[in-house]
CSV table of C-alpha atoms and ligand atoms in Angstrom, one decimal:
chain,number,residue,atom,x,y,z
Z,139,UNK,CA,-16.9,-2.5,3.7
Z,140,UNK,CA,-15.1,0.6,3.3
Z,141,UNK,CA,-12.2,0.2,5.3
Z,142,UNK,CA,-9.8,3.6,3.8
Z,143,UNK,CA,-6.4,1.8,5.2
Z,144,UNK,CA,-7.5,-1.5,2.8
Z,145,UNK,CA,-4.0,-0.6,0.4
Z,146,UNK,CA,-3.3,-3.2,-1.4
Z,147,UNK,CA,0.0,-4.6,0.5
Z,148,UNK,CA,-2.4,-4.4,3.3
Z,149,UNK,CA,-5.0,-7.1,2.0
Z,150,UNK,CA,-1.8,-9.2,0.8
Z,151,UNK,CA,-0.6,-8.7,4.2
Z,152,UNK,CA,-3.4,-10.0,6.2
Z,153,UNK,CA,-3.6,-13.3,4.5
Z,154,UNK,CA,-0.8,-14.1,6.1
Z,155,UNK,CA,-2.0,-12.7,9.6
Z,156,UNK,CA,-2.4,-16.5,11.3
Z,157,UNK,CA,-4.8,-15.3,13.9
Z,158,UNK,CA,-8.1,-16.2,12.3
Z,159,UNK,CA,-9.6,-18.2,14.7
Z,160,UNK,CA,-9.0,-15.5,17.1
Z,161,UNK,CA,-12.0,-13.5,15.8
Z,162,UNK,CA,-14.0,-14.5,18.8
Z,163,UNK,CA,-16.9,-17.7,17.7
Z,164,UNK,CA,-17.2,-16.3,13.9
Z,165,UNK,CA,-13.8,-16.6,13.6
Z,166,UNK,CA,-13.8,-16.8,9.6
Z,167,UNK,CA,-16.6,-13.9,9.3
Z,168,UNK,CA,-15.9,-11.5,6.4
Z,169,UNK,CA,-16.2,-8.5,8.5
Z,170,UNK,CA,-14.4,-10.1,11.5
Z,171,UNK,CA,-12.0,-9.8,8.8
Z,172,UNK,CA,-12.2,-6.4,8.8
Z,173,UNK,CA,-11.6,-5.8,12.3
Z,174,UNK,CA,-8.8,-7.7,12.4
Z,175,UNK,CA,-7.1,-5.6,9.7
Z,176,UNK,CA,-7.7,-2.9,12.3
Z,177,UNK,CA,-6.3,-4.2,15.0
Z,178,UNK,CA,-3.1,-5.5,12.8
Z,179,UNK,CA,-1.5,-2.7,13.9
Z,180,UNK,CA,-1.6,-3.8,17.9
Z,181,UNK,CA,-0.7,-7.3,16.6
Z,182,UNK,CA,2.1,-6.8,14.2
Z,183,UNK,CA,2.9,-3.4,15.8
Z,184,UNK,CA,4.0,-4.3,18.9
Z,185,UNK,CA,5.7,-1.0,20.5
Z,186,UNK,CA,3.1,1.0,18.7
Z,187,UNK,CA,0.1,0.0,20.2
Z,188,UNK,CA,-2.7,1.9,20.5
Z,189,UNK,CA,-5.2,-0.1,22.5
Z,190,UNK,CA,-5.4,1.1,25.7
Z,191,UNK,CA,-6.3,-2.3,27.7
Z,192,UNK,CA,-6.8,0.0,31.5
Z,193,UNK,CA,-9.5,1.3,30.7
Z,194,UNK,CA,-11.5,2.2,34.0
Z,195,UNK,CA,-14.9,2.1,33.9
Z,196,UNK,CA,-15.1,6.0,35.4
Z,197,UNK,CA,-12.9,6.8,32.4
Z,198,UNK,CA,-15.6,4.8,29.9
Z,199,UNK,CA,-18.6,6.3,31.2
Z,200,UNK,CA,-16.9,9.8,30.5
Z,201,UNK,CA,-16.5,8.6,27.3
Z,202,UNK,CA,-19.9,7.3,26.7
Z,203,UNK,CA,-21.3,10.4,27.8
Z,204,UNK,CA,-19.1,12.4,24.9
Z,205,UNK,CA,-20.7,9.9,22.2
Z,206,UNK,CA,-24.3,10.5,23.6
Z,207,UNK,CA,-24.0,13.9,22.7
Z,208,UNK,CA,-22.1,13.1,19.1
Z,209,UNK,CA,-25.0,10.4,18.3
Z,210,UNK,CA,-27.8,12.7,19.5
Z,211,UNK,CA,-26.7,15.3,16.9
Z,212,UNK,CA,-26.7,12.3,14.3
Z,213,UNK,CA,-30.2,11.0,14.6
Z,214,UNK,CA,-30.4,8.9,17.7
Z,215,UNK,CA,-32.9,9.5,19.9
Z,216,UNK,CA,-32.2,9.3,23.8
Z,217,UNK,CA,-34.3,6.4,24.5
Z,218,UNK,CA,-32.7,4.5,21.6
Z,219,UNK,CA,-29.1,5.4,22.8
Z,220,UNK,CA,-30.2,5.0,26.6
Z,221,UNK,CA,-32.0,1.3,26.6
Z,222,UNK,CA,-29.1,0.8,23.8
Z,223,UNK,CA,-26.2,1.1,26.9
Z,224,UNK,CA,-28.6,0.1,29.7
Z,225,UNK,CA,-26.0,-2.5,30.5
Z,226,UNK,CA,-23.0,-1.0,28.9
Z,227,UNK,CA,-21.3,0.1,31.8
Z,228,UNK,CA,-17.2,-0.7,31.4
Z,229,UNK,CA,-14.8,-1.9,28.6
Z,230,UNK,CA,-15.7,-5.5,28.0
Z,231,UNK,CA,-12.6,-7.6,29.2
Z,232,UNK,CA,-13.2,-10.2,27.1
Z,233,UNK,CA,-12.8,-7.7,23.7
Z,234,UNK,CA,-9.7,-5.9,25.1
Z,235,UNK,CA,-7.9,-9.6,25.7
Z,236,UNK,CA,-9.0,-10.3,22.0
Z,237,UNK,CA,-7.1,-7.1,21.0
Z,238,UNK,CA,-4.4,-7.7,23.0
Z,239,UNK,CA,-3.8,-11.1,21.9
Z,240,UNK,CA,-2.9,-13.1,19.1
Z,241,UNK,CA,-1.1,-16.1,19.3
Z,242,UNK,CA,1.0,-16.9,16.3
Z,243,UNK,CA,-0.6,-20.1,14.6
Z,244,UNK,CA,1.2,-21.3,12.0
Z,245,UNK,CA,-1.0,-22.8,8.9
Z,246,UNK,CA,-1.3,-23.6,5.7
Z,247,UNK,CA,-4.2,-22.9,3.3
Z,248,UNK,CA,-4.4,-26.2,3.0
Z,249,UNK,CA,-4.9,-26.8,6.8
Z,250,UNK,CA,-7.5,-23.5,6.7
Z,251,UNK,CA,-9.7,-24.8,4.1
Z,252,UNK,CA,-9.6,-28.6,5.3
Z,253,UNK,CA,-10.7,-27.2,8.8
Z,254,UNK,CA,-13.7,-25.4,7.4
Z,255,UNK,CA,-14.3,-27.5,4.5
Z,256,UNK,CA,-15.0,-30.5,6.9
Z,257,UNK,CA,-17.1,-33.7,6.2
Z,258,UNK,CA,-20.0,-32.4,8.6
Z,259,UNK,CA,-20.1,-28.9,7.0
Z,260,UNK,CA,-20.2,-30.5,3.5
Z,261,UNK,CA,-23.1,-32.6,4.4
Z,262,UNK,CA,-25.0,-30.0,6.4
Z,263,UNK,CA,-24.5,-27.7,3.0
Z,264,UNK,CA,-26.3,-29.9,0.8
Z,265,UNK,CA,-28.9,-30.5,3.3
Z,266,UNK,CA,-29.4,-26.8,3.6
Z,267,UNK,CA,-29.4,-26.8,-0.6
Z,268,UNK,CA,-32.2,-29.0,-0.5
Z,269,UNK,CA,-33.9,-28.0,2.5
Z,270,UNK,CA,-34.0,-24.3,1.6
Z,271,UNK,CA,-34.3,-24.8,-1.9
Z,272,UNK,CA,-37.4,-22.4,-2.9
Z,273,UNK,CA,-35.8,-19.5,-1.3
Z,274,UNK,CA,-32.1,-20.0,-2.4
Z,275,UNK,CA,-34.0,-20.0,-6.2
Z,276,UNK,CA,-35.6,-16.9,-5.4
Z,277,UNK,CA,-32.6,-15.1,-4.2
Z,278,UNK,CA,-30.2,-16.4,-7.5
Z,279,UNK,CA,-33.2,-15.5,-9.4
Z,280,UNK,CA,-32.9,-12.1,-7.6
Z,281,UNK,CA,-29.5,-11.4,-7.6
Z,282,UNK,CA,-27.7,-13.8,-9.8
Z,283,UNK,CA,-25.2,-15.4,-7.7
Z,284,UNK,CA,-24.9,-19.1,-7.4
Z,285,UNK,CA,-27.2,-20.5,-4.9
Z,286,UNK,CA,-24.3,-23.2,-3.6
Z,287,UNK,CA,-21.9,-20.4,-3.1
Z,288,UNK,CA,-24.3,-18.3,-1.2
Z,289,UNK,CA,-24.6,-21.8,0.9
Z,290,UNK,CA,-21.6,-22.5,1.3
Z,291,UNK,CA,-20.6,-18.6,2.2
Z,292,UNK,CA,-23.2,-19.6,5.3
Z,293,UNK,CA,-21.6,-22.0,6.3
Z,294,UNK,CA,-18.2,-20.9,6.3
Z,295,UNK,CA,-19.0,-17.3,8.0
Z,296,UNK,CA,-21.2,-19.0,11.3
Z,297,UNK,CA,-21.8,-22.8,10.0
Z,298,UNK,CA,-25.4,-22.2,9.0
Z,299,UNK,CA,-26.6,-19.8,11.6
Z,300,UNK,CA,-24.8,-21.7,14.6
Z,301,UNK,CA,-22.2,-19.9,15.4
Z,302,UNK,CA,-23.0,-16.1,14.5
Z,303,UNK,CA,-21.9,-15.1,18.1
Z,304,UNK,CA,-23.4,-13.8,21.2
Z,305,UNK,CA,-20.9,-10.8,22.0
Z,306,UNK,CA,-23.6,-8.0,22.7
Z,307,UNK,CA,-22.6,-5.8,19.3
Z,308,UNK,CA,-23.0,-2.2,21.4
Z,309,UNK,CA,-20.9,-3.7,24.1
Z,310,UNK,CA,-18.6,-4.8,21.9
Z,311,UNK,CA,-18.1,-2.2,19.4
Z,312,UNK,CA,-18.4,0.9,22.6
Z,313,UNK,CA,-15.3,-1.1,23.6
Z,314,UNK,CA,-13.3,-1.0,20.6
Z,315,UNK,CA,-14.5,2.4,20.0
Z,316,UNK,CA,-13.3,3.6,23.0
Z,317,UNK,CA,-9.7,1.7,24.0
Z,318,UNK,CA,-8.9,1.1,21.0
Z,319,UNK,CA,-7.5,4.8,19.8
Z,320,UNK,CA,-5.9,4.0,16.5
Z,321,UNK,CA,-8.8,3.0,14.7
Z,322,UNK,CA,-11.5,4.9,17.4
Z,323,UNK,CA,-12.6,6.7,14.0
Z,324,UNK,CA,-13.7,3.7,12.4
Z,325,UNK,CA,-14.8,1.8,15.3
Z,326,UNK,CA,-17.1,5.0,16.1
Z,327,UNK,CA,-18.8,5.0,12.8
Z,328,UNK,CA,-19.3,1.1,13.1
Z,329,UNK,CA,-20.8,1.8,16.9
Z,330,UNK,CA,-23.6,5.1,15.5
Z,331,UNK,CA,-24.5,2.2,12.3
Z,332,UNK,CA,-25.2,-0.1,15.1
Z,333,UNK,CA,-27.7,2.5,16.7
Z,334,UNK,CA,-29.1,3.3,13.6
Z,335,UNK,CA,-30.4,-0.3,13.6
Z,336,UNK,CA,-31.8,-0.6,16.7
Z,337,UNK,CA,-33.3,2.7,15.9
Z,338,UNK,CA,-34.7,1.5,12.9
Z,339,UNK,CA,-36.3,-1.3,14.7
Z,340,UNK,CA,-34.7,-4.4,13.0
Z,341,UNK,CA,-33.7,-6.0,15.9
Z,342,UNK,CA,-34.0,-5.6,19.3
Z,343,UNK,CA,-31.4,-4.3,21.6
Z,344,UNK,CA,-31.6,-7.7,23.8
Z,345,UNK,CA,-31.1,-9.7,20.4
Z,346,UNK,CA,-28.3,-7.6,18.8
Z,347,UNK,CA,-26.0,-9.7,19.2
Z,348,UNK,CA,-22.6,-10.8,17.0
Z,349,UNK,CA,-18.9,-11.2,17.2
Z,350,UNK,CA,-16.7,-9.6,19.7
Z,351,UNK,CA,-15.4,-6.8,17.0
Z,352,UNK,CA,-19.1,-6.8,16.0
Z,353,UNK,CA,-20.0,-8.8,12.5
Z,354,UNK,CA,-23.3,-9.5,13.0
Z,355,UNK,CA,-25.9,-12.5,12.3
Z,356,UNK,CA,-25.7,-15.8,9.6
Z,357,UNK,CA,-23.7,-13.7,7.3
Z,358,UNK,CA,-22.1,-11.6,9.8
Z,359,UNK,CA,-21.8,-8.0,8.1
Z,360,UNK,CA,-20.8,-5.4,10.5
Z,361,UNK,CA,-23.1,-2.3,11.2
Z,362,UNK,CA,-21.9,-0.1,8.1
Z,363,UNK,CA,-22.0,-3.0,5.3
Z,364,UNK,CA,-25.6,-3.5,7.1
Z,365,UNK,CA,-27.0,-0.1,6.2
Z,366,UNK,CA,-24.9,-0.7,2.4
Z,367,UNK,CA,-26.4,-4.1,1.7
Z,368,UNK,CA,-29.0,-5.4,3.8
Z,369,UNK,CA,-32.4,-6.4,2.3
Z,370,UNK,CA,-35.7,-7.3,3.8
Z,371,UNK,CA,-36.6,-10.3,1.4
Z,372,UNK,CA,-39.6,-11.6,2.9
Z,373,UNK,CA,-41.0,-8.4,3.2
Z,374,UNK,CA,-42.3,-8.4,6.9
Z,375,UNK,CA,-40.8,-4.5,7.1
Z,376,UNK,CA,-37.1,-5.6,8.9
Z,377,UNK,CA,-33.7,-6.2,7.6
Z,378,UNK,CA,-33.4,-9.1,10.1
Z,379,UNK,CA,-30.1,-10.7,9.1
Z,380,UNK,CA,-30.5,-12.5,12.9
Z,381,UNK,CA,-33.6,-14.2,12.6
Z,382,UNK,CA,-34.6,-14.3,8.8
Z,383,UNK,CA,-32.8,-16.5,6.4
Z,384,UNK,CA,-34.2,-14.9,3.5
Z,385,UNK,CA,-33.0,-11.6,4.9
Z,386,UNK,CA,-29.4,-13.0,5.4
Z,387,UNK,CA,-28.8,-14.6,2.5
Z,388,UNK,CA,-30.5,-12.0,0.3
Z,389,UNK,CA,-28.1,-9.8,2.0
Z,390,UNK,CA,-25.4,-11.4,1.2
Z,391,UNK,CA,-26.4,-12.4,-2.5
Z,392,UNK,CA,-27.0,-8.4,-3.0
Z,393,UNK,CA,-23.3,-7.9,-1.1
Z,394,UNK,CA,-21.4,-10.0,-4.2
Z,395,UNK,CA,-23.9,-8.5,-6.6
Z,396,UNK,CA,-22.9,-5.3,-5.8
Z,397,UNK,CA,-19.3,-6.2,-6.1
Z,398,UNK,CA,-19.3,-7.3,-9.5
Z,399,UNK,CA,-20.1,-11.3,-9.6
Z,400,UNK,CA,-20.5,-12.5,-12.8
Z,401,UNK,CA,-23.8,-14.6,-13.4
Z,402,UNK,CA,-23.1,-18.3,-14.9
Z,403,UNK,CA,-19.7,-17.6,-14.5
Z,404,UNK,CA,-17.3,-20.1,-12.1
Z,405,UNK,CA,-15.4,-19.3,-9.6
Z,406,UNK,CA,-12.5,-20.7,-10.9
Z,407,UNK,CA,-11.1,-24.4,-10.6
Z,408,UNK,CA,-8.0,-26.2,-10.2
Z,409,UNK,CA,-5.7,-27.3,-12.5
Z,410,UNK,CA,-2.5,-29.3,-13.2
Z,411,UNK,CA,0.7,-27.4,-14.6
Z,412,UNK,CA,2.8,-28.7,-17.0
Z,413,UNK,CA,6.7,-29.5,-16.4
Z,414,UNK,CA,8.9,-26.5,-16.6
Z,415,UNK,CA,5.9,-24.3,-16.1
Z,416,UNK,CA,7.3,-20.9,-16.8
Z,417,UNK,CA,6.2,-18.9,-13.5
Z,418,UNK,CA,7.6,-15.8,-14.0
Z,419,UNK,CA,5.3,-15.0,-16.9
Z,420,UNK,CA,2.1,-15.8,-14.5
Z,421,UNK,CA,2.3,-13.3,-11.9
Z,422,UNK,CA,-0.5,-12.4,-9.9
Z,423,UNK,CA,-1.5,-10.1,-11.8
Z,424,UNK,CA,-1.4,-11.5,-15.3
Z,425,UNK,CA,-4.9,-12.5,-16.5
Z,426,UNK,CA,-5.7,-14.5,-19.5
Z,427,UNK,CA,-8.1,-16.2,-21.3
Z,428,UNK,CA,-8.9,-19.8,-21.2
Z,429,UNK,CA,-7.5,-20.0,-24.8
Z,430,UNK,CA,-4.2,-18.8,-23.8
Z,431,UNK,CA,-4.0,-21.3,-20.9
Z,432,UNK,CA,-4.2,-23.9,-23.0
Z,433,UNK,CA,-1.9,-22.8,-25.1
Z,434,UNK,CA,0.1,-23.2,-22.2
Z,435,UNK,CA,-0.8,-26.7,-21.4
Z,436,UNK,CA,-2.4,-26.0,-18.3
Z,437,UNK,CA,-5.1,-28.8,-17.9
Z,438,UNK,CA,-8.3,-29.3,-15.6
Z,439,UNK,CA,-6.0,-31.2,-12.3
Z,440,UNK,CA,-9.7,-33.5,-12.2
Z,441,UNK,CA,-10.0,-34.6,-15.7
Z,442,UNK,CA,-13.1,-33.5,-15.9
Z,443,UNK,CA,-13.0,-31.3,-19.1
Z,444,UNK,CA,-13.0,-27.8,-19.3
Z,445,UNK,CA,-15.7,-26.0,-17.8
Z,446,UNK,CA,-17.4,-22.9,-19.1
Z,447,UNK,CA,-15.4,-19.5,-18.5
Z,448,UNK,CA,-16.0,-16.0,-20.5
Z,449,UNK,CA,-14.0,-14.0,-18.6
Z,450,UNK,CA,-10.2,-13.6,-18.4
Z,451,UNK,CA,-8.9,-16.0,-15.2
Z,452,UNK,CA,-5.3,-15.9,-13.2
Z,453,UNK,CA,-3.1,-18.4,-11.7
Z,454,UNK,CA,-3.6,-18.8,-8.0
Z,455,UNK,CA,-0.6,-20.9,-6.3
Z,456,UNK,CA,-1.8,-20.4,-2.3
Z,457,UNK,CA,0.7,-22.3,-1.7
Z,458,UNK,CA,3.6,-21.9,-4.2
Z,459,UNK,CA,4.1,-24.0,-7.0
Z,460,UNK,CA,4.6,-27.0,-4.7
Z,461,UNK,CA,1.1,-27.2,-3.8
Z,462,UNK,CA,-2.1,-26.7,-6.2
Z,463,UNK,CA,-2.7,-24.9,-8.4
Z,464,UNK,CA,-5.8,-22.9,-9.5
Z,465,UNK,CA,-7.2,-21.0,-12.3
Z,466,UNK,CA,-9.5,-18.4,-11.3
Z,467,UNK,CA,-12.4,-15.5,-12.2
Z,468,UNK,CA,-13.5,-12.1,-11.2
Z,469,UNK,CA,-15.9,-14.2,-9.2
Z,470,UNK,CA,-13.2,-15.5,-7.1
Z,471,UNK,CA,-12.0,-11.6,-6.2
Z,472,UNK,CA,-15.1,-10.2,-5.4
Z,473,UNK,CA,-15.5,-13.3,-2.5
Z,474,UNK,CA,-12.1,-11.7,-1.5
Z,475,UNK,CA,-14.4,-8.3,-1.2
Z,476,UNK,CA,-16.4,-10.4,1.2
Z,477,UNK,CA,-13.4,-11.2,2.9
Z,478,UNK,CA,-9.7,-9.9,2.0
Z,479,UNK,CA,-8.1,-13.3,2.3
Z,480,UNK,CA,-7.1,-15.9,-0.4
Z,481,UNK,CA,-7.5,-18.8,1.6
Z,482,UNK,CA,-11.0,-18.0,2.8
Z,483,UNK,CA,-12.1,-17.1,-0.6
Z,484,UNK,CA,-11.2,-20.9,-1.5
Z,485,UNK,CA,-12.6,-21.8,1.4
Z,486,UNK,CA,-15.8,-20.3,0.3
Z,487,UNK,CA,-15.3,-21.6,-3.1
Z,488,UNK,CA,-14.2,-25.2,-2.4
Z,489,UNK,CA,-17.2,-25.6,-0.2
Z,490,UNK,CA,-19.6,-24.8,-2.6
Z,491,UNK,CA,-17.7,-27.5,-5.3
Z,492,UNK,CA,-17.9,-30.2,-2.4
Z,493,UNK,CA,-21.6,-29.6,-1.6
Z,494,UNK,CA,-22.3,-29.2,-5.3
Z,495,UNK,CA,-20.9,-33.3,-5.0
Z,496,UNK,CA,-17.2,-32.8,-6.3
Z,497,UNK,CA,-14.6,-34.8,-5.4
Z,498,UNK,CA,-11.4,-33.1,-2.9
Z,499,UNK,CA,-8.7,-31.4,-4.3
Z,500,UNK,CA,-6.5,-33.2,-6.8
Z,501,UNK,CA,-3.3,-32.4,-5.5
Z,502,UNK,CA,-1.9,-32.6,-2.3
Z,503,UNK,CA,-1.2,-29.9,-0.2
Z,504,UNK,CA,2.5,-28.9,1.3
Z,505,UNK,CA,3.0,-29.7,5.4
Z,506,UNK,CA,2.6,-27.0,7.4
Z,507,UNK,CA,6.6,-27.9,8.1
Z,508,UNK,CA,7.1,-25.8,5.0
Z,509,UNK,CA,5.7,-22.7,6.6
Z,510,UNK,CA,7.5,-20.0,8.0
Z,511,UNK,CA,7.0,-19.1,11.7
Z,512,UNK,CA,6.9,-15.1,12.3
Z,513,UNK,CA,11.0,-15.0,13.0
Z,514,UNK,CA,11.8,-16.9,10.1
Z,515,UNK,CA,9.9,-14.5,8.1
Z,516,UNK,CA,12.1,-11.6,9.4
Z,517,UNK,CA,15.0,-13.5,8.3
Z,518,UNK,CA,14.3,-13.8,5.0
Z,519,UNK,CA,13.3,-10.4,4.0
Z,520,UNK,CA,16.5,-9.6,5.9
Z,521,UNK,CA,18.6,-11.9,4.3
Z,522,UNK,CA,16.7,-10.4,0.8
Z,523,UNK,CA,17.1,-7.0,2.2
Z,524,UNK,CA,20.7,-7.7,2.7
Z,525,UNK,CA,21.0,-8.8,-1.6
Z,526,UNK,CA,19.8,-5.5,-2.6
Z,527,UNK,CA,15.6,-6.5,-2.8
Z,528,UNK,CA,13.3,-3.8,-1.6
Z,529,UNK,CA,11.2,-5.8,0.6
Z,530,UNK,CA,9.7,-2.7,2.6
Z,531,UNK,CA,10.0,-2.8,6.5
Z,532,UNK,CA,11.2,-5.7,8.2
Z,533,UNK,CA,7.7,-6.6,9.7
Z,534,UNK,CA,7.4,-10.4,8.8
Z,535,UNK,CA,4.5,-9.9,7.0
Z,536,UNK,CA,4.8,-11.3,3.4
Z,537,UNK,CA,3.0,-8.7,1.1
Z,538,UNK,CA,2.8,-7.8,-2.1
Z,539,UNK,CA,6.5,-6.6,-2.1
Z,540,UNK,CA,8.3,-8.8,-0.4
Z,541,UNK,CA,6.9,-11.2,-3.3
Z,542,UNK,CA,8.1,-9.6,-5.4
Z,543,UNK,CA,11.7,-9.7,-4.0
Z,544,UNK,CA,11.3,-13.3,-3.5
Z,545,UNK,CA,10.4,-13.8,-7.2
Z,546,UNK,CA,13.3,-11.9,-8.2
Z,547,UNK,CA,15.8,-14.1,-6.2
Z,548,UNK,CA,14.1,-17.3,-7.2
Z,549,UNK,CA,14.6,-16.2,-11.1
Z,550,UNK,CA,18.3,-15.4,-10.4
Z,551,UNK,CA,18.8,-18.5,-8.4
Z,552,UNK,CA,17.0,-20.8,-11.0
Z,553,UNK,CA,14.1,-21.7,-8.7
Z,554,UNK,CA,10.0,-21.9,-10.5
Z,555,UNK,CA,9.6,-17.8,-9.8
Z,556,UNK,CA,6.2,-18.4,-7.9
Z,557,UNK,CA,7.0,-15.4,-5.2
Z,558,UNK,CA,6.4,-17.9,-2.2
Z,559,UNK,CA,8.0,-17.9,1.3
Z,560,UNK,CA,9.4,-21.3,2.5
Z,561,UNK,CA,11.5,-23.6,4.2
Z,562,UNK,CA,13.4,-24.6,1.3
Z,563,UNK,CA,13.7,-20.9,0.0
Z,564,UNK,CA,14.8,-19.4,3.5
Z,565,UNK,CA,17.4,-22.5,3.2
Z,566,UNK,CA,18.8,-21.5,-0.3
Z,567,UNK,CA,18.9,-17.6,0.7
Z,568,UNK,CA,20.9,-18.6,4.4
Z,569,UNK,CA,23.1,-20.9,2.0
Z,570,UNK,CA,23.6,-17.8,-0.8
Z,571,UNK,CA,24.2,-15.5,1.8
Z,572,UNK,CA,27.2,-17.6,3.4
Z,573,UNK,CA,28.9,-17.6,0.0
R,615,CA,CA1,-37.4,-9.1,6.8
């Protein structure tokens, strides 16, 4: 995934994006992910919008025509490119209104991970664990990441295999490449990876098939990460993340490999705080070792004992400090290179504990009554704006700097400084700003 616009106030941005489950049937796919960091910028910027949803068909074969030539000079033969749009004859509606739309949804992380860390999915997980077990060996052997988390990654992107999508991925990605202006660049070079494959001969034009902003098969990696990461593990000559379990989870094993995961090493767990837990001195960014935790008389929230950790871990408060709490790894941020998301990456992670037979989470999570809705979130970097905080633009989107504002007025108000929006907080700011 190489996504150039991927700042960092971006990727703390989209986490709070509540349009998931927009991302057509593979709503929580990785890459999905990715596309809907591009088209961010038709949701959040309304006004600014660069999709262009008329599109007439007259106008698209033009512009079909003007990327035959392009692709030609890039390696794709004419039959390729031709059987490859046989059917490709207009914008697909049904990827334009996907654009074009995104209901606001509020909800928490704790409603996101309960909704993909269901009873069903646990239970199916273990049963692929066992069922698949020779091959899931022979890929940690490979690779070195945790068989269960590889599982459970399944099972969260397309639940196993069953929902990887049937969006035609040339269809889909010609569409976004060519109404959707703002990020045409990146759309294009997605559209050319996808020929390349076809090309290549690992899957058939009829078969190519994925998401509607095109993350493809059980692991759902769009065209680009394809070419980066996929691996033909059982050796038949094809990268066949469609068909091929091996393929696919090989794939995806290689994918965290790549992106630093730490052998042996957990991805983290949750833990209990102590009273008067001093916040402010464990940002997001402060990362410590177990000793030092303990020191602080953080404790395992599951009375379980310590587990194993080497490396240096950080607090994780998805919810602020009224809701669970979590110390975790470099293994827990490169499943946020799978996906730029917090609460999928605990998804992810949570899944793999529960089909690995632990119990739920400890503590309870806060109602999604807490939440801010969109408008609310104005107001409060307004009403922070207004105290002197530099919250960047008024866009509603929590990021990295509007945390920080919001930690900076809890410490001056007395509040735990854990940088979190709420109900209560939006309260206290309306309440300081009458005064
Ligand atoms: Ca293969």
């Amino acid at each position: 995934m190489r996504q150039i616009w991927f700042t960092r106030g971006y990727l703390a941005r989209l986490s709070q994006i509540p349009t998931w489950q927009a991302c057509a049937r593979s709503a929580h796919s990785v890459f999905c992910a990715a596309a809907l960091v591009a088209v961010a910028g038709v949701v959040v910027g309304a006004g600014r919008t660069s999709a262009n949803t008329q599109m007439t068909a007259a106008a698209f074969q033009a512009w079909v025509q003007d990327f035959r030539r392009d692709a030609l000079t890039k390696g794709i033969s004419p039959q390729t490119f031709d059987a490859a749009f046989a059917k490709v004859k207009a914008p697909a509606k049904s990827v334009v209104k996907s654009v074009s739309t995104q209901p606001e949804v509020v909800r928490t992380s704790g409603d996101y991970v309960s909704s993909l860390v269901s009873d069903g999915r646990v239970q199916l997980g273990r049963e692929k664990l066992e069922g698949h077990r020779a091959l899931l060996s022979s890929v940690e052997s490979a690779f070195g990441v945790d068989a269960r988390v590889v599982v459970a990654l399944w099972g969260v992107e397309t639940y196993y295999g069953r929902l990887s999508g049937k969006h035609s991925i040339i269809q889909s990605l010609a569409t976004l490449a060519a109404t959707h202006r703002r990020r045409a660049k990146y759309w294009r070079a997605e559209l050319l990876a996808a020929l390349k494959i076809i090309e290549g001969r690992h899957v058939t034009a009829e078969n190519f098939k994925g998401s509607w902003a095109g993350a493809m098969g059980h692991i759902q990696f769009m065209p680009t990460t394809y070419h980066s990461h996929a691996v033909d593990f059982d050796r038949d000559g094809r990268r066949d993340i469609w068909d091929s379990k091996a393929d696919a989870l090989a794939s995806a094993s290689k994918f965290l490999k790549a992106k630093g995961w730490v052998p042996g090493e957990p991805w983290g767990f949750e833990v209990r705080l102590p009273e008067n837990f001093d916040f402010d001195r464990a940002g997001p960014d402060v990362k410590l070792p177990l000793i030092t935790w303990q020191k602080k008389a953080v404790v395992p929230a599951k009375g379980i004992g310590w587990p194993e950790v080497n490396g240096r871990l950080r607090l994780l408060l998805p919810e602020g400090a009224s809701g669970p709490a979590f110390l975790v790894t470099q293994n827990f941020s490169v499943l946020m290179r799978y996906n730029p998301s917090t609460r999928y990456a605990l998804a992810v992670a949570h899944l793999s504990d529960r089909i690995a037979g632990a119990p739920d989470f400890a503590q309870a999570w806060p109602s999604a009554k807490n939440a801010l809705r969109r408008g609310e979130r104005k107001e409060l970097q307004r009403l922070l704006s207004a105290k002197g905080h530099n919250i960047g633009p008024v866009d509603g989107i929590i990021g990295a700097t509007t945390r920080e504002a919001i930690r900076a007025f809890q410490k001056v108000s007395g509040l735990p400084a854990d940088g979190h929006p709420s109900q209560q907080l939006l309260s206290r700011l309306r309440t300081a700003s009458n005064n």
